[in-house]
GROMACS .gro file of C-alpha atoms in nm:
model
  355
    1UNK     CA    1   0.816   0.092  -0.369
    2UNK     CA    2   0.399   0.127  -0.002
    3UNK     CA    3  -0.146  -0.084   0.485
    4UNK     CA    4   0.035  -0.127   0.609
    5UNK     CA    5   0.210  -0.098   0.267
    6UNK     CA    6   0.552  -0.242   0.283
    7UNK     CA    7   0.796  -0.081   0.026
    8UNK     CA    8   0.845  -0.380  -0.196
    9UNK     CA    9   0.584  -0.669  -0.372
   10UNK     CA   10   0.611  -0.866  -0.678
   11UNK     CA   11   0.404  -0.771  -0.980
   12UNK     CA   12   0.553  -1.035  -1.189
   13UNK     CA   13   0.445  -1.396  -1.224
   14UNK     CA   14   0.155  -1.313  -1.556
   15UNK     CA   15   0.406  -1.384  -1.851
   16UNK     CA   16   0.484  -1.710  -1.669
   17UNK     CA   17   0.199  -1.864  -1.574
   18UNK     CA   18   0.016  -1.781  -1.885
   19UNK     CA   19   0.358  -1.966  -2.045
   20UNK     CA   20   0.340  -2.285  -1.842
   21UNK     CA   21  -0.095  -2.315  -1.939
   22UNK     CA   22   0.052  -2.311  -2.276
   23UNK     CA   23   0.319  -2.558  -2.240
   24UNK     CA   24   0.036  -2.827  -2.029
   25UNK     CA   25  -0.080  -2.991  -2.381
   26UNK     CA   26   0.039  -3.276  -2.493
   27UNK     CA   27   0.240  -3.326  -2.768
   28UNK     CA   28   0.214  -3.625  -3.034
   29UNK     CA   29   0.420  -3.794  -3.267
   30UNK     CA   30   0.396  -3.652  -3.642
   31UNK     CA   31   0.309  -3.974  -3.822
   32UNK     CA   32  -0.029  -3.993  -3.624
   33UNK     CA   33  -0.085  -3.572  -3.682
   34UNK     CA   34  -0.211  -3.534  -4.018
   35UNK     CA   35  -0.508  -3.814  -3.952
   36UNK     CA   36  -0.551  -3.594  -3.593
   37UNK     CA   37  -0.570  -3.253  -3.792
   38UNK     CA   38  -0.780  -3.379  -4.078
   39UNK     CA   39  -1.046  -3.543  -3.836
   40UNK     CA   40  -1.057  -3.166  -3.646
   41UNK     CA   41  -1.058  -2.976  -3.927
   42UNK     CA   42  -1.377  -3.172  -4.053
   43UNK     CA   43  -1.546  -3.116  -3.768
   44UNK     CA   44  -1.459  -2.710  -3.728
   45UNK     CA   45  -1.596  -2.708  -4.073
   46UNK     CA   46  -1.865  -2.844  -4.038
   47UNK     CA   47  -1.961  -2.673  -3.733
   48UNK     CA   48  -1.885  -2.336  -3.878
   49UNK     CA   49  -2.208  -2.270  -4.036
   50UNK     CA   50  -2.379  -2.322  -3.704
   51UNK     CA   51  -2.126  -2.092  -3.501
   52UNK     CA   52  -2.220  -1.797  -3.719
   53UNK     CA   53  -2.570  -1.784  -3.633
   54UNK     CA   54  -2.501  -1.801  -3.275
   55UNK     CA   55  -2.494  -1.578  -3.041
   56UNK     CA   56  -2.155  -1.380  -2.999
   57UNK     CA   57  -2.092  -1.547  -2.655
   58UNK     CA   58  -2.161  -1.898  -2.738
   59UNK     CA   59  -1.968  -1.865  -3.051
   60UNK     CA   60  -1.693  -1.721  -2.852
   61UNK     CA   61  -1.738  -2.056  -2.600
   62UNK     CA   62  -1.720  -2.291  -2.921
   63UNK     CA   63  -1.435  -2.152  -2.996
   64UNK     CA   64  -1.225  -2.143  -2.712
   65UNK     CA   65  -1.358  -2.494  -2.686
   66UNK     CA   66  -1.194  -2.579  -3.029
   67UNK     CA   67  -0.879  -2.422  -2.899
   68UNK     CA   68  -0.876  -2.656  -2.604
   69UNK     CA   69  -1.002  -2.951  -2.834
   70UNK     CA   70  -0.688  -2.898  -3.081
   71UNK     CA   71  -0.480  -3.230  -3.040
   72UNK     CA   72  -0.106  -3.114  -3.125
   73UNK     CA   73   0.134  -2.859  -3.102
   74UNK     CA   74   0.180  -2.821  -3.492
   75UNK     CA   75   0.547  -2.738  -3.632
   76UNK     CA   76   0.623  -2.571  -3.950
   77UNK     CA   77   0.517  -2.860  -4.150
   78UNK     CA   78   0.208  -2.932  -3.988
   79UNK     CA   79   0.103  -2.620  -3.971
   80UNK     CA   80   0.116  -2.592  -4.396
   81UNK     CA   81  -0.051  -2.897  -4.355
   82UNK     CA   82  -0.335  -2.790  -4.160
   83UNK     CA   83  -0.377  -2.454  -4.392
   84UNK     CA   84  -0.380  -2.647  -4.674
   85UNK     CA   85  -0.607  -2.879  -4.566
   86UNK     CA   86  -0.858  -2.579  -4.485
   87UNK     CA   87  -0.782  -2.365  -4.811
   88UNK     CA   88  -0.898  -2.662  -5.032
   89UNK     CA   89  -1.203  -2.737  -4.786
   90UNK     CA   90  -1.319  -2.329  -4.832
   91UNK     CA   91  -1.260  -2.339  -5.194
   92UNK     CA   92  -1.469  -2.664  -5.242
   93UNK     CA   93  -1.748  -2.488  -5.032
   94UNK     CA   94  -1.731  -2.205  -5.135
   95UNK     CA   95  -1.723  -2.329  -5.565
   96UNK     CA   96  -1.987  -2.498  -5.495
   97UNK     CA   97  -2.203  -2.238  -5.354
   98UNK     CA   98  -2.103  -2.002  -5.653
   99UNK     CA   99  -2.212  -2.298  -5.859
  100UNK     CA  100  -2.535  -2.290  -5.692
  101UNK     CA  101  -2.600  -1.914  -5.700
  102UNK     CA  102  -2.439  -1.862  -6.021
  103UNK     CA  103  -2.165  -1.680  -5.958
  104UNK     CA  104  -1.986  -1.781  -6.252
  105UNK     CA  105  -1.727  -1.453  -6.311
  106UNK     CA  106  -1.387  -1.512  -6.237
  107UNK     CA  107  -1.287  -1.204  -6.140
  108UNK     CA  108  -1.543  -1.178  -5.883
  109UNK     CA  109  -1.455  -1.507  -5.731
  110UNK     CA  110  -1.079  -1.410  -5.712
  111UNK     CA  111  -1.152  -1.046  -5.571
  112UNK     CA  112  -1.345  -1.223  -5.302
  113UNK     CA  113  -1.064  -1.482  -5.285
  114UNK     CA  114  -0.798  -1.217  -5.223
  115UNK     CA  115  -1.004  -1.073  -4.959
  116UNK     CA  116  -1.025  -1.397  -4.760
  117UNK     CA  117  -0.626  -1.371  -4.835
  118UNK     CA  118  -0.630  -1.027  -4.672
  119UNK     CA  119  -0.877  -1.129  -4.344
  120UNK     CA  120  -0.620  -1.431  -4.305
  121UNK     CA  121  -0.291  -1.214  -4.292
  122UNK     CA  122  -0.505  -0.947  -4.048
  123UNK     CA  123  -0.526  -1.205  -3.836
  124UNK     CA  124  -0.196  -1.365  -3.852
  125UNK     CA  125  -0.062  -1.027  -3.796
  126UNK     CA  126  -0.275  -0.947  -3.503
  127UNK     CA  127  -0.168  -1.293  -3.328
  128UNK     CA  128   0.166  -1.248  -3.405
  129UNK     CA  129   0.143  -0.862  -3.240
  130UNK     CA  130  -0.031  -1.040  -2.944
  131UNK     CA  131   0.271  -1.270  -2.848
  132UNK     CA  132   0.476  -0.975  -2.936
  133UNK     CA  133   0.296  -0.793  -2.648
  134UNK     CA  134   0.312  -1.098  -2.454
  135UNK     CA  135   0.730  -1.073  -2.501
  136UNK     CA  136   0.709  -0.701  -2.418
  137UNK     CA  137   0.544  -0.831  -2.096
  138UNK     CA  138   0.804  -1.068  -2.016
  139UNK     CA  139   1.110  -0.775  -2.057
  140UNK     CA  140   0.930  -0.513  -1.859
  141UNK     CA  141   0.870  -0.789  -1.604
  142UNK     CA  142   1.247  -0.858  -1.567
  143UNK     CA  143   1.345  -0.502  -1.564
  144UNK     CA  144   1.100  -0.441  -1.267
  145UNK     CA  145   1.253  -0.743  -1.091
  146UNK     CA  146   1.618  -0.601  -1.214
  147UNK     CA  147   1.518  -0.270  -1.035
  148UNK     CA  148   1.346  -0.447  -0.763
  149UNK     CA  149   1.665  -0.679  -0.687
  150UNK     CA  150   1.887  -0.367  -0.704
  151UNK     CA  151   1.715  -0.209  -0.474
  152UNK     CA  152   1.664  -0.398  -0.190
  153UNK     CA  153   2.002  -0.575  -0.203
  154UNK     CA  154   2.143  -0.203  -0.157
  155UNK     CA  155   1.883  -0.152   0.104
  156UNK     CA  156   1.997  -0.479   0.304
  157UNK     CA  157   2.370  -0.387   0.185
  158UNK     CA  158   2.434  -0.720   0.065
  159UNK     CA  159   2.579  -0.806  -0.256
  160UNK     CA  160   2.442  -0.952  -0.535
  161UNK     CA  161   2.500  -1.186  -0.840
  162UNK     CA  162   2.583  -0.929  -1.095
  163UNK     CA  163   2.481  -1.234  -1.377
  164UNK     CA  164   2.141  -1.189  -1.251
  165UNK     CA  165   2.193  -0.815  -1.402
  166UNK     CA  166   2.342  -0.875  -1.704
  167UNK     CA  167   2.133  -0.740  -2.002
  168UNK     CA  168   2.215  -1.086  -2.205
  169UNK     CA  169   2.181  -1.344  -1.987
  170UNK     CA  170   2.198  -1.604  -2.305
  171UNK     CA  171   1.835  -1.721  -2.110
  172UNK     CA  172   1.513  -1.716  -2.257
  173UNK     CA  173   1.282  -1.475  -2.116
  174UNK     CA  174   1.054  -1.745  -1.922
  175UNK     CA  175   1.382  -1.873  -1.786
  176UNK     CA  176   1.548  -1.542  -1.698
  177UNK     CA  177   1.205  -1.388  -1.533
  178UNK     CA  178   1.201  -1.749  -1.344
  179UNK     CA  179   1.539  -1.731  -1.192
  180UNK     CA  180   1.496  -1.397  -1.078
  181UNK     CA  181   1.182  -1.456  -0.914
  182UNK     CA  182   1.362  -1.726  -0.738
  183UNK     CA  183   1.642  -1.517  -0.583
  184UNK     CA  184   1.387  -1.198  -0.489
  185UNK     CA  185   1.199  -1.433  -0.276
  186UNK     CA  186   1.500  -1.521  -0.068
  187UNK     CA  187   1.614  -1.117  -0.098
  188UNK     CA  188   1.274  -1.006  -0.029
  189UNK     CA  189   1.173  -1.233   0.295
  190UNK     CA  190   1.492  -1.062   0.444
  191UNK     CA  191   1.359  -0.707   0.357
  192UNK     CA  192   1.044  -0.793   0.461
  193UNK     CA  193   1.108  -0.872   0.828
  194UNK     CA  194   1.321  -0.514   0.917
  195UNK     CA  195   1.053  -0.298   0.660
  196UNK     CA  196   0.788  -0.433   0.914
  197UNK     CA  197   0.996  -0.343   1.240
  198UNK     CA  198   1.078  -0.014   1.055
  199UNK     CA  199   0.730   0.147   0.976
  200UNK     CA  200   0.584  -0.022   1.279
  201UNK     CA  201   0.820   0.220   1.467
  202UNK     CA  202   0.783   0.499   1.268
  203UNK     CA  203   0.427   0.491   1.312
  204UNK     CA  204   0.525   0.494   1.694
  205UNK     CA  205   0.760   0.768   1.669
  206UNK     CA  206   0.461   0.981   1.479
  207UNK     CA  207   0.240   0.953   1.742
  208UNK     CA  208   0.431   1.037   1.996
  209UNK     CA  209   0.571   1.362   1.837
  210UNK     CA  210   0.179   1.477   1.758
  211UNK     CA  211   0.114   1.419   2.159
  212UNK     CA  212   0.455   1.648   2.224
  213UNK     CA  213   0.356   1.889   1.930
  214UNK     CA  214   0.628   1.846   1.726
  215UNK     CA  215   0.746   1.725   1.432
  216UNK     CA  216   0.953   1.382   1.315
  217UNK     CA  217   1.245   1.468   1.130
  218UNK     CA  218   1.248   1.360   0.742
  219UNK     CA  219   1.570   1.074   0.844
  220UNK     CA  220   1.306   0.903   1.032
  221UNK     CA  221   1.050   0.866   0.795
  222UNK     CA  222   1.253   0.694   0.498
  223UNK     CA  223   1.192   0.311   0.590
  224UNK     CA  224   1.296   0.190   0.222
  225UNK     CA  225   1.628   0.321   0.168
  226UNK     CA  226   1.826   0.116   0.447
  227UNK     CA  227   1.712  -0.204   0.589
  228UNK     CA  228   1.957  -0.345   0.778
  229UNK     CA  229   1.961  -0.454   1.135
  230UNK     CA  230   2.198  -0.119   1.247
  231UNK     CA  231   1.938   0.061   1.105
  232UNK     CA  232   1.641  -0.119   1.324
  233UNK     CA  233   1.874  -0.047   1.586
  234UNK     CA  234   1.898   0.336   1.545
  235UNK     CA  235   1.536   0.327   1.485
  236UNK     CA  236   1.462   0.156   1.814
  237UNK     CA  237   1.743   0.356   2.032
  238UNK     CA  238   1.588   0.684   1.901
  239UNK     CA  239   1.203   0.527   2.006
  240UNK     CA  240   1.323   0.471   2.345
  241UNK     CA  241   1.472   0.819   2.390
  242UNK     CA  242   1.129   0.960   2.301
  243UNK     CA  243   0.950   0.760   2.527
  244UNK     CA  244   1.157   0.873   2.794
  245UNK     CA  245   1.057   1.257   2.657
  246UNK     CA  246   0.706   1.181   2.683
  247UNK     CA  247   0.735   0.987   3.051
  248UNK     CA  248   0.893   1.338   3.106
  249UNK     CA  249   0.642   1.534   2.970
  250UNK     CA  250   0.368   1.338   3.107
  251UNK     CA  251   0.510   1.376   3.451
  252UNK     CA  252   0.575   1.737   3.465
  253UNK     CA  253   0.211   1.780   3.340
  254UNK     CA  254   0.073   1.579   3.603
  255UNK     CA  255   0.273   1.753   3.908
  256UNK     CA  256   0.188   2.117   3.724
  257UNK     CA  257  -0.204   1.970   3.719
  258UNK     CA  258  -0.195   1.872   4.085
  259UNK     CA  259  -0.032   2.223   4.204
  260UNK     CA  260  -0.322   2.393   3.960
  261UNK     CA  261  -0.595   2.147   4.132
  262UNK     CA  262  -0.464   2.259   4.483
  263UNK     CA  263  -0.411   2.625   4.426
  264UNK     CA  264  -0.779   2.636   4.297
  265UNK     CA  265  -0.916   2.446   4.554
  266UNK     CA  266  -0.697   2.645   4.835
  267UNK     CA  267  -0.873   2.997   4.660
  268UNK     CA  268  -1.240   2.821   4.626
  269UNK     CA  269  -1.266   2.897   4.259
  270UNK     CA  270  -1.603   2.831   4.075
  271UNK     CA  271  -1.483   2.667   3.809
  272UNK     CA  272  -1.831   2.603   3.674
  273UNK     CA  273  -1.906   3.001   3.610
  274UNK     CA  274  -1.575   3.035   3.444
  275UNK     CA  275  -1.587   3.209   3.118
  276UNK     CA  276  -1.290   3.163   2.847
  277UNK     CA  277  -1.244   3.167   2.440
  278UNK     CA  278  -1.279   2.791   2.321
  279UNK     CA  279  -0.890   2.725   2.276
  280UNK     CA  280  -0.850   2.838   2.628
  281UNK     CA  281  -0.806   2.558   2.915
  282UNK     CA  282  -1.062   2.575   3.190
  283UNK     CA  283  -0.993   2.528   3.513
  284UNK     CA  284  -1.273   2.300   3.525
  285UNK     CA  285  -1.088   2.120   3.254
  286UNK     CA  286  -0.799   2.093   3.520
  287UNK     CA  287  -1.013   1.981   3.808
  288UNK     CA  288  -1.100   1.677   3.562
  289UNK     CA  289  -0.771   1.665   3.413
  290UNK     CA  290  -0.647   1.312   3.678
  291UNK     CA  291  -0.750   0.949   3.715
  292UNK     CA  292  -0.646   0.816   4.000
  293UNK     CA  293  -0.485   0.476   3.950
  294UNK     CA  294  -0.480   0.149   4.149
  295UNK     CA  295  -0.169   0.172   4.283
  296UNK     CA  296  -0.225   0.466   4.481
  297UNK     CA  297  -0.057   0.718   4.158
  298UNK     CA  298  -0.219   0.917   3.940
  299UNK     CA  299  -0.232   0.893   3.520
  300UNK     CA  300  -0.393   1.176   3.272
  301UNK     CA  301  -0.747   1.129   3.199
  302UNK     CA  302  -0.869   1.046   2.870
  303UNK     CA  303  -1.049   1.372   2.787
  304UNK     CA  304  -0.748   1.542   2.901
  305UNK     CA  305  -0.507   1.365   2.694
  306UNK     CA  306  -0.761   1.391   2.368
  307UNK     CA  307  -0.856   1.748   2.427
  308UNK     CA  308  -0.562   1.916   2.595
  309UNK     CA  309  -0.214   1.669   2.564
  310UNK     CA  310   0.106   1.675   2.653
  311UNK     CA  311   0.222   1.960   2.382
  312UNK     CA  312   0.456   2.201   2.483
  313UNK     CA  313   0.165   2.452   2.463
  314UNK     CA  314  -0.028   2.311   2.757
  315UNK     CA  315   0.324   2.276   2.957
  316UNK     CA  316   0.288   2.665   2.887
  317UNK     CA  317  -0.019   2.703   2.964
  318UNK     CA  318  -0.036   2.559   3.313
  319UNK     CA  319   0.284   2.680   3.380
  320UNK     CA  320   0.149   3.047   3.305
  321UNK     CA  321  -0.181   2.911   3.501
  322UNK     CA  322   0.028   2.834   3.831
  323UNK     CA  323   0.201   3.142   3.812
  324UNK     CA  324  -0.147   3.333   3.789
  325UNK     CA  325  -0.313   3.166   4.077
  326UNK     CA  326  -0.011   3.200   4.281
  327UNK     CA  327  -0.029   3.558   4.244
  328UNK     CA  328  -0.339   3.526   4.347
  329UNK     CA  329  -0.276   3.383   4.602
  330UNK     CA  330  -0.021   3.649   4.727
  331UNK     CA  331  -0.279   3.880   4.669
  332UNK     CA  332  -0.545   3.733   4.870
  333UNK     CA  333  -0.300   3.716   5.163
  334UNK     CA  334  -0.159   4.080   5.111
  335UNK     CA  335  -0.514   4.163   5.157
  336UNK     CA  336  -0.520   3.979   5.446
  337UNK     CA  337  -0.279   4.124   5.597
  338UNK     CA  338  -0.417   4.478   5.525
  339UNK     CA  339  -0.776   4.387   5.667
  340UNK     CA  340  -0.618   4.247   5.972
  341UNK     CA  341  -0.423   4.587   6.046
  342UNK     CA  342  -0.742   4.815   5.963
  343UNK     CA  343  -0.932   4.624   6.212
  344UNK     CA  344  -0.663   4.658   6.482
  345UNK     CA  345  -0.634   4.999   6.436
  346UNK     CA  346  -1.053   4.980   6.446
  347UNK     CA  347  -1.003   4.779   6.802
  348UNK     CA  348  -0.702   5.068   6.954
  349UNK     CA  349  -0.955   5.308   6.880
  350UNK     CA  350  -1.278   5.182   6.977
  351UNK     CA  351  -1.022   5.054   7.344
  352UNK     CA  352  -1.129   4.669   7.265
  353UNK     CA  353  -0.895   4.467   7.372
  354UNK     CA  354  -0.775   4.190   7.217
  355UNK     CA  355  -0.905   3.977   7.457
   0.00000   0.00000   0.00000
């Protein structure tokens, strides 16, 4: 089972439809077939000579077009017919070229007769091994659509003929290949429309674990196995719950951004001269971190969100940040305080009052 790819598809249909262009000639009546074969076999004859000093691709056009011109579908009978009909045709042409050239030795003419024996079973073998293949096609084909039908009807937990599965279905194989065609379409609409719901929310459920850096469990990612509606259910309970992690997360990075924004602004940092390895986050990155939105809120700003994110590393980060700046902050105002007492003491001694 795969744009999105869905975990099913038919690649059956060949053996058939190369069948059915088979089966589209028309068929005639015998007593009007040996006049019908004897008329084309007089003109393939005679056009013969011609053919072979054509080119390969317009011979191979002639004779396609003598496939299409052939006016039955010979039997047994007909067929001997038809061979006999061109055996004593070659060996009149071909005596009567020997005549010509004077090849008079018997055993030269039957050598070269046996070898036109020879080319002729060649090539009855090879078309024989071609329908063969063409039969081989036609069982692999039905053991895909076996496989195929067994797996998506445990997939949608639904039960299925077992005749469909039985390894003599008494059918032919055009028949049997047919029939199950016609029940995977029904089987495979139904997979179809959860499969799409399925990866559609997967892909969902992927994203949103990158943005949180973390990592979708392996139950999540099998969309082929079950297909039923419970399972589209799980799938979407489980989508919502993560949304509401990242609405979290998104939130508590937003508040920790606004208290970093403040704190800097409170202790007039120049962001701009701030130095930092490349996988650090600037605080100039954090003064540009908000977009303020229309109804009076405030939403992460692009670059933020392709840059930094919501991973639990930058919930680290500016949590670490705030900390920092707050101590900072205490700092500043310890200091403060310990100016403001050295220049009392500086006012007691020089007697200024503190008017």
């Amino acid at each position: 089972m795969a744009s999105r790819s869905l975990p099913f598809g038919s690649p059956h249909g060949t053996p058939l439809s190369a069948y059915r262009q088979r089966q589209s000639q028309p068929n005639f009546n015998s007593a009007s077939s040996v006049e019908k074969i004897r008329t084309f076999l007089n003109k393939s004859i005679n056009e013969s000579i011609a053919e072979e000093a054509s080119p390969s691709i317009l011979r191979t056009s002639t004779i396609n077009q003598q496939v299409m011109d052939f006016p039955i579908h010979v039997d047994a009978e007909l067929l001997g017919n038809y061979l006999t009909e061109v055996a004593n045709k070659a060996m009149e042409d071909l005596e009567e070229v020997w005549d010509e050239v004077g090849f008079h030795n018997p055993e030269d003419r039957s050598r070269l007769i046996a070898e036109i024996l020879v080319d002729f079973k060649s090539l009855c073998s090879k078309k024989i091994q071609v329908e063969r293949n063409v039969a081989e096609q036609f069982r692999a084909s039905i053991v895909a659509a076996k496989d195929e039908l067994r797996d998506l009807s445990r997939a949608l937990k639904c039960d299925v003929d077992s005749s469909l599965l039985d390894e003599n279905s008494g059918q032919t194989l055009t028949d049997e290949l047919q029939t199950l065609e016609t029940h995977l379409e029904t089987v495979r609409a139904a997979a179809y429309a959860v499969s799409a719901d399925l990866i559609e929310y997967r892909e969902r459920l992927l994203a949103m674990h990158q943005s949180l850096g973390t990592e979708l469990e392996a139950r999540w990612m099998d969309v082929e196995s079950d297909l039923t509606n419970s399972r589209r259910e799980e799938f979407q309970q489980y989508l919502n719950e993560m949304q509401h992690v990242v609405n979290n997360r998104t939130s508590s990075i937003i508040q920790l951004l606004v208290d970093c924004r403040s704190l800097i602004i409170e202790l007039s940092i120049d962001v701009a001269t701030q130095k930092g390895k490349m996988e650090d986050i600037l605080d100039e990155q954090i003064m540009e971190s908000l977009e303020e939105k229309s109804n009076g809120g405030r939403d992460l700003s692009a670059q933020w969100l392709e840059k930094v994110g919501i991973s639990s590393a930058s919930l680290k980060y500016l949590t670490t940040r705030i900390s920092e700046l707050n101590s900072e902050k205490r700092k500043r105002k310890q200091r403060l305080g310990e100016l403001g007492e050295e220049i009392a003491l500086l006012w007691e001694k020089l007697h200024i009052s503190e008017e």
